[in-house]
Amino acid sequence: MLALEKKILNEGTVLPGNILKVGSFLNHQIDVGFLFEMADEVKKHFENKSITKILTIETSGIAIAVPVAYKMNVPLVFAKKNKSQNISGDVYSAKIHSYTHGNDYDAVVMKEYLKENDNILIIDDFLANGAAMNGLIDIVNQSGAALSGIGIAIEKEFQGGGNLLREQGIDVLSLAKIKKMTDSEIFFCD
Amino acid sequence: MLALEKKILNEGTVLPGNILKVGSFLNHQIDVGFLFEMADEVKKHFENKSITKILTIETSGIAIAVPVAYKMNVPLVFAKKNKSQNISGDVYSAKIHSYTHGNDYDAVVMKEYLKENDNILIIDDFLANGAAMNGLIDIVNQSGAALSGIGIAIEKEFQGGGNLLREQGIDVLSLAKIKKMTDSEIFFCD
């Protein structure tokens, strides 16, 4: 998505540790109108797949998942990090390592919100090594639902997670795919 | 908002510690279409106030703040909990006590996303004793921006936070105001 690539080039900053900061429009301040344009692209790609539910994970996945769920007219479920006091009863859970924060956490989803007959589209803002994504796929598998695809705003292709998923036959749509980042330059795939 | 009160009565559960669980539509699974209806009500109330920015706090505030920001055509900023590796540079911050989780955390917003000439509408899913809200107001005050009002999905009026804010002259709109909760019943104001 050319408009997203332009926005990344204009507003993104590369921080040490391969971190791409896009806090001006995606995950701190949010350009909501632009997120709806991104959601249109995701819908276009997945609209023939009979999606019944969107799954994402807190925090910043929620902002992009809300417009996608709205456009596709299905409920959204977000996995919570850790087991909070507000989560009661039976949950699906998966342990995930955060390379950004250098710790492990549990992603949890209450069983009542994912059903065997669901067709799930997973949405997230970033895909890098795929640690969070593998946790979400694990949760989908535990529920017995079908995984219909994955929609990502920004994939850091050089970190390999997206291609490992594609090799498993999963339909991964990334609206911007970064091939390489240096302190001063960002290069996209294609 | 009658439709919200009905949804709370039909789908909500009261847990020990005055916790109202509305995970089926508001803060775990999300009925996105319904959130857009709620956003219409918020817009109707605040549309003459020249709002320039929506402020909320992660996590579940984001889901309701996205439709409000979309309808009002302004950017959304969400305060982050703790200072993560992705937050660099100067931030506004406020210490907040979470009664739900029994701990303290810092809410932080990068200074570049709140400006002196902003008119802020704060949005959140819940208002109880007002701890999180007072932290967000503190952050707005630090930035020099004007606070134009507060829009809440569900206020637990009996916990007093909302009325303390109204006594300060702040325009607080709550789409559902709960007067009293028991294990088996929920009573609304009016």
Short mmCIF file of C-alpha atoms in Angstrom, two decimals:
data_model
loop_
_atom_site.label_atom_id
_atom_site.label_comp_id
_atom_site.label_asym_id
_atom_site.label_seq_id
_atom_site.Cartn_x
_atom_site.Cartn_y
_atom_site.Cartn_z
CA MET A 1 0.00 0.00 0.00
CA LEU A 2 1.84 3.00 -1.36
CA ALA A 3 0.20 5.54 0.97
CA LEU A 4 1.41 3.54 3.98
CA GLU A 5 4.95 3.27 2.62
CA LYS A 6 4.98 7.05 2.08
CA LYS A 7 3.73 7.65 5.62
CA ILE A 8 6.41 5.36 7.05
CA LEU A 9 9.10 7.21 5.06
CA ASN A 10 7.76 10.63 6.08
CA GLU A 11 6.95 10.00 9.72
CA GLY A 12 8.80 6.85 10.81
CA THR A 13 12.03 6.79 12.79
CA VAL A 14 14.39 3.84 13.19
CA LEU A 15 15.53 3.26 16.77
CA PRO A 16 18.33 0.93 17.96
CA GLY A 17 17.34 -2.74 18.00
CA ASN A 18 15.50 -2.70 14.66
CA ILE A 19 12.60 -0.80 16.21
CA LEU A 20 10.54 1.27 13.78
CA LYS A 21 8.79 4.10 15.59
CA VAL A 22 5.51 5.07 13.94
CA GLY A 23 3.93 6.66 16.99
CA SER A 24 2.69 9.65 15.01
CA PHE A 25 -0.01 7.66 13.21
CA LEU A 26 -0.16 3.97 14.19
CA ASN A 27 0.54 3.12 17.80
CA HIS A 28 0.58 6.15 20.10
CA GLN A 29 -1.08 8.96 18.21
CA ILE A 30 -3.45 7.36 15.72
CA ASP A 31 -4.51 8.74 12.35
CA VAL A 32 -7.92 7.08 12.50
CA GLY A 33 -9.02 8.09 9.00
CA PHE A 34 -5.88 6.50 7.59
CA LEU A 35 -6.52 3.31 9.58
CA PHE A 36 -9.89 3.08 7.83
CA GLU A 37 -8.14 3.32 4.46
CA MET A 38 -5.86 0.48 5.54
CA ALA A 39 -8.91 -1.51 6.66
CA ASP A 40 -10.36 -1.15 3.14
CA GLU A 41 -7.29 -2.87 1.71
CA VAL A 42 -7.54 -5.69 4.24
CA LYS A 43 -11.23 -6.15 3.51
CA LYS A 44 -10.61 -6.22 -0.24
CA HIS A 45 -8.11 -9.07 0.20
CA PHE A 46 -10.14 -11.22 2.60
CA GLU A 47 -13.78 -10.46 1.79
CA ASN A 48 -14.39 -13.75 -0.03
CA LYS A 49 -13.14 -15.86 2.87
CA SER A 50 -16.34 -15.84 4.97
CA ILE A 51 -14.55 -14.38 7.99
CA THR A 52 -16.68 -14.63 11.15
CA LYS A 53 -14.34 -13.00 13.65
CA ILE A 54 -11.28 -10.77 13.91
CA LEU A 55 -8.62 -11.70 16.47
CA THR A 56 -5.89 -9.32 17.63
CA ILE A 57 -3.80 -8.77 20.73
CA GLU A 58 -3.59 -5.76 22.99
CA THR A 59 -2.50 -3.01 22.77
CA SER A 60 -1.81 -1.42 19.46
CA GLY A 61 -3.39 -4.20 17.39
CA ILE A 62 -6.77 -3.01 18.63
CA ALA A 63 -6.63 0.34 16.84
CA ILE A 64 -6.24 -1.24 13.39
CA ALA A 65 -8.49 -4.23 14.18
CA VAL A 66 -11.51 -2.04 15.05
CA PRO A 67 -11.84 -0.54 11.53
CA VAL A 68 -11.26 -3.95 9.92
CA ALA A 69 -13.97 -5.56 12.07
CA TYR A 70 -16.29 -2.63 11.32
CA LYS A 71 -15.77 -2.84 7.54
CA MET A 72 -16.16 -6.62 7.53
CA ASN A 73 -19.13 -6.46 9.92
CA VAL A 74 -17.91 -9.13 12.35
CA PRO A 75 -17.02 -9.07 16.06
CA LEU A 76 -13.48 -8.41 17.23
CA VAL A 77 -11.77 -10.35 20.01
CA PHE A 78 -8.52 -9.16 21.48
CA ALA A 79 -6.20 -11.45 23.41
CA LYS A 80 -5.20 -10.01 26.76
CA LYS A 81 -1.68 -10.05 28.08
CA ASN A 82 -1.40 -11.89 31.41
CA LYS A 83 -4.39 -13.20 33.29
CA SER A 84 -6.05 -10.22 34.91
CA GLN A 85 -8.61 -10.22 37.67
CA ASN A 86 -11.29 -9.45 35.08
CA ILE A 87 -10.67 -12.68 33.19
CA SER A 88 -12.50 -15.49 34.86
CA GLY A 89 -13.37 -19.00 33.83
CA ASP A 90 -11.77 -21.06 31.13
CA VAL A 91 -9.31 -19.44 28.76
CA TYR A 92 -7.11 -20.40 25.85
CA SER A 93 -3.59 -19.19 26.47
CA ALA A 94 -0.15 -19.11 24.86
CA LYS A 95 3.22 -17.99 26.17
CA ILE A 96 4.83 -15.28 24.03
CA HIS A 97 8.30 -13.78 24.21
CA SER A 98 8.48 -10.02 23.62
CA TYR A 99 11.75 -9.05 21.96
CA THR A 100 10.81 -5.38 22.33
CA HIS A 101 10.39 -5.54 26.09
CA GLY A 102 12.67 -8.51 26.77
CA ASN A 103 10.15 -10.53 28.76
CA ASP A 104 7.60 -13.34 28.46
CA TYR A 105 3.86 -12.94 28.87
CA ASP A 106 0.74 -15.04 28.45
CA ALA A 107 -1.80 -14.14 25.80
CA VAL A 108 -5.25 -15.24 26.93
CA VAL A 109 -8.67 -15.41 25.28
CA MET A 110 -11.80 -16.58 27.05
CA LYS A 111 -13.04 -19.79 25.47
CA GLU A 112 -16.56 -18.48 25.00
CA TYR A 113 -15.36 -15.92 22.43
CA LEU A 114 -13.72 -18.33 19.94
CA LYS A 115 -15.78 -21.21 18.60
CA GLU A 116 -15.04 -24.28 16.49
CA ASN A 117 -17.13 -22.94 13.60
CA ASP A 118 -15.36 -19.54 13.47
CA ASN A 119 -13.25 -18.44 10.50
CA ILE A 120 -10.64 -16.21 12.06
CA LEU A 121 -8.75 -13.33 10.50
CA ILE A 122 -5.85 -12.27 12.73
CA ILE A 123 -4.95 -8.57 12.58
CA ASP A 124 -1.93 -6.83 14.07
CA ASP A 125 0.03 -3.63 13.56
CA PHE A 126 3.46 -5.27 13.27
CA LEU A 127 4.87 -8.62 12.19
CA ALA A 128 8.58 -9.17 12.82
CA ASN A 129 9.89 -12.55 14.00
CA GLY A 130 6.34 -13.79 14.45
CA ALA A 131 6.46 -14.55 18.19
CA ALA A 132 3.14 -12.85 18.99
CA MET A 133 1.56 -14.22 15.81
CA ASN A 134 2.55 -17.80 16.63
CA GLY A 135 0.93 -17.35 20.04
CA LEU A 136 -2.31 -16.15 18.44
CA ILE A 137 -2.27 -19.03 15.93
CA ASP A 138 -1.76 -21.43 18.84
CA ILE A 139 -4.86 -19.94 20.49
CA VAL A 140 -6.89 -20.30 17.27
CA ASN A 141 -5.79 -23.94 17.01
CA GLN A 142 -6.74 -24.62 20.63
CA SER A 143 -10.24 -23.32 19.90
CA GLY A 144 -10.70 -25.58 16.88
CA ALA A 145 -11.59 -22.56 14.72
CA ALA A 146 -10.20 -22.17 11.19
CA LEU A 147 -7.48 -19.61 10.49
CA SER A 148 -8.47 -17.84 7.27
CA GLY A 149 -5.57 -15.43 7.12
CA ILE A 150 -3.46 -12.74 8.71
CA GLY A 151 -3.58 -9.01 7.98
CA ILE A 152 -0.67 -6.84 9.07
CA ALA A 153 0.00 -3.12 8.78
CA ILE A 154 3.81 -3.26 8.74
CA GLU A 155 5.89 -6.40 8.24
CA LYS A 156 9.61 -6.31 8.94
CA GLU A 157 10.26 -8.92 6.29
CA PHE A 158 13.97 -9.16 7.11
CA GLN A 159 13.08 -10.60 10.54
CA GLY A 160 11.60 -13.66 8.84
CA GLY A 161 8.36 -14.27 10.72
CA GLY A 162 6.06 -13.53 7.80
CA ASN A 163 7.80 -15.83 5.37
CA LEU A 164 7.81 -18.71 7.86
CA LEU A 165 4.02 -18.30 8.09
CA ARG A 166 3.65 -18.17 4.28
CA GLU A 167 5.71 -21.38 4.01
CA GLN A 168 3.04 -23.02 6.16
CA GLY A 169 0.46 -22.03 3.55
CA ILE A 170 -1.06 -19.19 5.56
CA ASP A 171 -2.43 -16.21 3.61
CA VAL A 172 -0.45 -13.29 5.08
CA LEU A 173 -1.27 -9.81 3.78
CA SER A 174 1.12 -7.06 4.85
CA LEU A 175 0.23 -3.54 3.74
CA ALA A 176 3.89 -2.51 3.89
CA LYS A 177 6.82 -4.94 3.81
CA ILE A 178 10.19 -3.62 4.93
CA LYS A 179 13.19 -5.35 3.35
CA LYS A 180 15.89 -3.50 5.27
CA MET A 181 16.29 -0.64 7.73
CA THR A 182 19.34 1.42 8.58
CA ASP A 183 19.55 4.38 10.97
CA SER A 184 18.74 6.73 8.14
CA GLU A 185 16.95 4.69 5.46
CA ILE A 186 14.04 2.30 5.08
CA PHE A 187 13.81 -0.01 2.07
CA PHE A 188 10.59 -1.79 1.07
CA CYS A 189 10.19 -5.15 -0.71
CA ASP A 190 9.56 -5.16 -4.50
CA MET B 1 -28.34 5.38 26.22
CA LEU B 2 -31.07 2.80 26.52
CA ALA B 3 -29.51 0.30 24.10
CA LEU B 4 -26.35 0.23 26.22
CA GLU B 5 -28.32 -0.26 29.45
CA LYS B 6 -30.17 -3.16 27.82
CA LYS B 7 -26.91 -4.71 26.65
CA ILE B 8 -25.42 -4.40 30.15
CA LEU B 9 -28.50 -6.06 31.65
CA ASN B 10 -28.52 -8.85 29.06
CA GLU B 11 -24.81 -9.57 28.82
CA GLY B 12 -23.11 -8.10 31.90
CA THR B 13 -22.07 -10.08 34.97
CA VAL B 14 -21.19 -8.66 38.37
CA LEU B 15 -18.02 -10.13 39.87
CA PRO B 16 -16.77 -9.72 43.46
CA GLY B 17 -15.17 -6.34 44.15
CA ASN B 18 -17.76 -4.28 42.26
CA ILE B 19 -16.38 -5.47 38.93
CA LEU B 20 -18.83 -5.39 36.03
CA LYS B 21 -17.81 -7.87 33.37
CA VAL B 22 -18.89 -6.78 29.88
CA GLY B 23 -16.35 -8.82 27.98
CA SER B 24 -18.92 -10.00 25.45
CA PHE B 25 -19.19 -6.60 23.75
CA LEU B 26 -16.93 -3.91 25.25
CA ASN B 27 -13.53 -5.00 26.47
CA HIS B 28 -12.57 -8.50 25.37
CA GLN B 29 -14.90 -9.43 22.55
CA ILE B 30 -16.03 -6.18 20.93
CA ASP B 31 -19.31 -5.49 19.18
CA VAL B 32 -17.77 -2.95 16.82
CA GLY B 33 -21.04 -1.90 15.18
CA PHE B 34 -22.46 -1.11 18.60
CA LEU B 35 -19.37 0.91 19.52
CA PHE B 36 -20.06 3.08 16.46
CA GLU B 37 -23.60 3.68 17.74
CA MET B 38 -22.13 4.75 21.08
CA ALA B 39 -19.69 7.01 19.24
CA ASP B 40 -22.65 8.75 17.56
CA GLU B 41 -24.04 9.66 20.98
CA VAL B 42 -20.68 11.01 22.10
CA LYS B 43 -20.30 13.04 18.92
CA LYS B 44 -23.82 14.49 19.29
CA HIS B 45 -22.96 15.75 22.78
CA PHE B 46 -19.54 17.24 22.02
CA GLU B 47 -19.70 18.26 18.36
CA ASN B 48 -20.00 22.00 19.09
CA LYS B 49 -16.92 22.06 21.30
CA SER B 50 -14.27 22.30 18.55
CA ILE B 51 -12.51 19.16 19.73
CA THR B 52 -9.08 18.78 18.12
CA LYS B 53 -7.95 15.52 19.70
CA ILE B 54 -9.24 12.45 21.52
CA LEU B 55 -7.22 11.16 24.47
CA THR B 56 -7.67 7.71 25.99
CA ILE B 57 -5.56 5.16 27.84
CA GLU B 58 -4.67 1.61 26.88
CA THR B 59 -6.12 -0.95 26.67
CA SER B 60 -9.85 -1.10 26.41
CA GLY B 61 -10.33 2.66 26.05
CA ILE B 62 -8.85 2.36 22.55
CA ALA B 63 -11.72 0.31 21.14
CA ILE B 64 -14.34 2.95 21.94
CA ALA B 65 -12.03 5.90 21.25
CA VAL B 66 -11.32 4.81 17.65
CA PRO B 67 -14.95 5.20 16.48
CA VAL B 68 -15.32 8.51 18.37
CA ALA B 69 -12.17 9.90 16.74
CA TYR B 70 -13.36 8.62 13.36
CA LYS B 71 -16.81 10.22 13.67
CA MET B 72 -15.35 13.50 14.94
CA ASN B 73 -12.56 13.42 12.34
CA VAL B 74 -9.69 14.15 14.74
CA PRO B 75 -6.57 12.20 15.75
CA LEU B 76 -6.58 9.87 18.72
CA VAL B 77 -3.78 9.66 21.28
CA PHE B 78 -3.63 6.88 23.79
CA ALA B 79 -1.62 7.11 26.99
CA LYS B 80 0.65 4.12 27.48
CA LYS B 81 1.02 2.31 30.76
CA ASN B 82 4.63 2.30 31.98
CA LYS B 83 7.50 3.66 29.97
CA SER B 84 8.27 1.12 27.29
CA GLN B 85 11.36 0.87 25.18
CA ASN B 86 9.37 2.33 22.27
CA ILE B 87 8.70 5.58 24.10
CA SER B 88 11.67 7.84 23.74
CA GLY B 89 12.24 11.50 24.44
CA ASP B 90 10.13 13.79 26.53
CA VAL B 91 6.83 12.57 27.91
CA TYR B 92 4.04 13.82 30.12
CA SER B 93 3.33 11.27 32.84
CA ALA B 94 1.04 10.66 35.81
CA LYS B 95 1.04 7.93 38.45
CA ILE B 96 -2.25 6.02 38.60
CA HIS B 97 -3.45 3.44 41.11
CA SER B 98 -5.37 0.52 39.62
CA TYR B 99 -7.99 -0.76 42.06
CA THR B 100 -8.77 -3.63 39.65
CA HIS B 101 -5.22 -4.94 39.58
CA GLY B 102 -4.06 -3.61 42.95
CA ASN B 103 -0.95 -1.85 41.65
CA ASP B 104 0.40 1.54 40.55
CA TYR B 105 1.50 2.39 37.04
CA ASP B 106 2.62 5.42 35.10
CA ALA B 107 0.49 6.73 32.25
CA VAL B 108 2.72 8.41 29.68
CA VAL B 109 2.10 10.49 26.56
CA MET B 110 4.84 11.83 24.34
CA LYS B 111 4.87 15.62 24.51
CA GLU B 112 4.80 16.00 20.73
CA TYR B 113 1.26 14.55 20.57
CA LEU B 114 -0.48 17.02 22.92
CA LYS B 115 -0.17 20.72 22.20
CA GLU B 116 -1.14 23.90 24.05
CA ASN B 117 -3.74 24.78 21.42
CA ASP B 118 -5.49 21.38 21.55
CA ASN B 119 -9.06 20.98 22.81
CA ILE B 120 -9.08 17.52 24.32
CA LEU B 121 -11.99 15.10 24.69
CA ILE B 122 -11.04 12.22 26.98
CA ILE B 123 -12.73 8.89 26.19
CA ASP B 124 -12.72 5.72 28.28
CA ASP B 125 -14.80 2.59 28.65
CA PHE B 126 -15.27 2.81 32.43
CA LEU B 127 -15.37 5.54 35.06
CA ALA B 128 -15.46 4.38 38.68
CA ASN B 129 -13.48 6.20 41.38
CA GLY B 130 -11.79 8.34 38.74
CA ALA B 131 -8.17 7.32 39.40
CA ALA B 132 -7.29 6.77 35.74
CA MET B 133 -9.29 9.83 34.70
CA ASN B 134 -7.47 12.09 37.17
CA GLY B 135 -4.18 10.85 35.73
CA LEU B 136 -5.31 11.71 32.19
CA ILE B 137 -6.53 15.16 33.30
CA ASP B 138 -3.16 15.72 34.97
CA ILE B 139 -1.48 14.90 31.64
CA VAL B 140 -3.78 17.31 29.75
CA ASN B 141 -2.96 20.04 32.29
CA GLN B 142 0.78 19.40 31.96
CA SER B 143 0.47 19.91 28.20
CA GLY B 144 -1.33 23.25 28.54
CA ALA B 145 -4.16 21.98 26.32
CA ALA B 146 -7.82 22.66 27.20
CA LEU B 147 -10.01 19.86 28.51
CA SER B 148 -13.33 20.13 26.66
CA GLY B 149 -15.01 17.14 28.25
CA ILE B 150 -15.06 13.47 29.09
CA GLY B 151 -17.03 10.74 27.34
CA ILE B 152 -17.51 7.41 29.11
CA ALA B 153 -19.29 4.22 28.11
CA ILE B 154 -20.17 2.96 31.60
CA GLU B 155 -19.96 5.03 34.78
CA LYS B 156 -20.24 3.29 38.14
CA GLU B 157 -21.83 6.36 39.68
CA PHE B 158 -21.86 4.87 43.18
CA GLN B 159 -18.04 4.92 43.21
CA GLY B 160 -18.13 8.71 43.07
CA GLY B 161 -15.45 9.58 40.52
CA GLY B 162 -17.82 11.05 37.94
CA ASN B 163 -19.58 13.37 40.35
CA LEU B 164 -16.29 14.69 41.74
CA LEU B 165 -15.34 15.62 38.17
CA ARG B 166 -18.73 17.28 37.54
CA GLU B 167 -18.31 19.31 40.75
CA GLN B 168 -15.13 20.72 39.18
CA GLY B 169 -17.25 21.95 36.27
CA ILE B 170 -16.10 19.28 33.81
CA ASP B 171 -18.63 18.15 31.19
CA VAL B 172 -18.83 14.38 31.80
CA LEU B 173 -21.07 12.35 29.50
CA SER B 174 -21.66 8.74 30.54
CA LEU B 175 -23.73 6.63 28.18
CA ALA B 176 -24.82 4.38 31.04
CA LYS B 177 -24.70 5.36 34.72
CA ILE B 178 -24.95 2.57 37.27
CA LYS B 179 -26.44 3.60 40.61
CA LYS B 180 -26.02 0.26 42.38
CA MET B 181 -24.94 -3.30 41.66
CA THR B 182 -25.63 -6.49 43.59
CA ASP B 183 -24.59 -10.04 42.65
CA SER B 184 -27.82 -10.48 40.75
CA GLU B 185 -29.07 -7.00 39.82
CA ILE B 186 -27.85 -3.80 38.20
CA PHE B 187 -29.69 -0.51 38.78
CA PHE B 188 -29.19 2.55 36.59
CA CYS B 189 -29.47 6.24 37.56
CA ASP B 190 -32.77 8.06 36.75
#
